[in-house]
């Protein structure tokens, strides 16, 4: 997955969200409301099965009893397999992250650089996901989307119900901006239905194909991701930072949350009923703002590197944790993870070749002699090789390593951090 190289086409699926299902008359959607809990319960049964005893299989034979039709049953199995598959992938990544942390811990213990407060990493087994929200990923066998001939509505949804051969007909009206977006596009036949407190919502999607336009053999620019510099390129440029304004805002926000928590405690003691929420709205705003700044930085980086192909790091949970910890948790890992996602998205959208490479030791490896050592980093900004003495900005060294890792088949073949370190040290010795 990390080394995917597609040469020609990139298919982007775009969603058209927030289409409200109109309840033309009261009780119109009752048949859908009846179906929802049955669907959810069966989906949960398969999710549990696929997360525990069996491998997630979209074409698994039906094994549970349900009042749903066979077609609906198939849809449930497909959706459950998808949920279980991503849960299994995330769990496996987290477990690998734990093993990497453990390796780091023992390495630091061995070379005497272990911080006295650092605890040995432990693993807590994940719970099987519990489905709470009603989300139905339906295909055309159970929910058919048909263009409306009538000008009042855009589409009709024909939904199969619990009752044999009885279909529910729901009119769909698009907002003007939705209509503009889908103009001339072919809407995909599979749709998503979500039930919220506010009612039923429909999501449509359509595909767009973008050609990769980067010529073969285009020069590679490596991208290092960080907090002091959101993006550093191997061409020696920096884009965006969490320092300065964003950091000030984050500090203010943290203070605000602390004061709120204090007030809450105080009110609880007095037995007050309405307590101020500790989830801070300004925190959410800050998070959104960080993402906007990241988007701006990535955009600018793309604009200034036309004609290049890109290499960026595949950020594992462990790497993100490491990078964030290194900067005193200035920024939540989820925000840092937004950078590679944004790079991948921009590349796909613009038809630029971008390859994600393994990031292990990219910040500790000397790009000149390949010597790997934590001590090659005397401080956050500086890389200074303990063997050959090569000195350069730390992020630039990492970006250069990342650029060099494109098409490095030996490195791609390494299955864990240990193998990568052994390979790099063999190269150093050579
Ligand atoms: Zn060196």
mmCIF file of C-alpha atoms and ligand atoms in Angstrom, residues 365-372 376 383-390 428, ligand 1:
data_model
loop_
_atom_site.group_PDB
_atom_site.id
_atom_site.type_symbol
_atom_site.label_atom_id
_atom_site.label_comp_id
_atom_site.label_asym_id
_atom_site.label_seq_id
_atom_site.Cartn_x
_atom_site.Cartn_y
_atom_site.Cartn_z
ATOM 1 C CA UNK A 365 19.823 8.558 8.853
ATOM 2 C CA UNK A 366 22.682 10.597 7.382
ATOM 3 C CA UNK A 367 21.846 11.051 3.698
ATOM 4 C CA UNK A 368 25.531 11.121 2.791
ATOM 5 C CA UNK A 369 26.935 8.019 4.526
ATOM 6 C CA UNK A 370 23.670 6.316 5.728
ATOM 7 C CA UNK A 371 24.860 6.129 9.335
ATOM 8 C CA UNK A 372 21.804 5.851 11.625
ATOM 9 C CA UNK A 376 22.888 12.496 14.867
ATOM 10 C CA UNK A 383 21.385 17.202 11.805
ATOM 11 C CA UNK A 384 25.060 16.470 12.396
ATOM 12 C CA UNK A 385 26.414 13.061 11.407
ATOM 13 C CA UNK A 386 28.522 11.513 14.173
ATOM 14 C CA UNK A 387 30.613 9.614 11.618
ATOM 15 C CA UNK A 388 31.170 11.781 8.530
ATOM 16 C CA UNK A 389 30.409 15.133 10.169
ATOM 17 C CA UNK A 390 27.860 16.172 7.529
ATOM 18 C CA UNK A 428 26.858 2.658 5.851
HETATM 19 ZN ZN1 LIG B 1 27.275 10.705 7.602
#
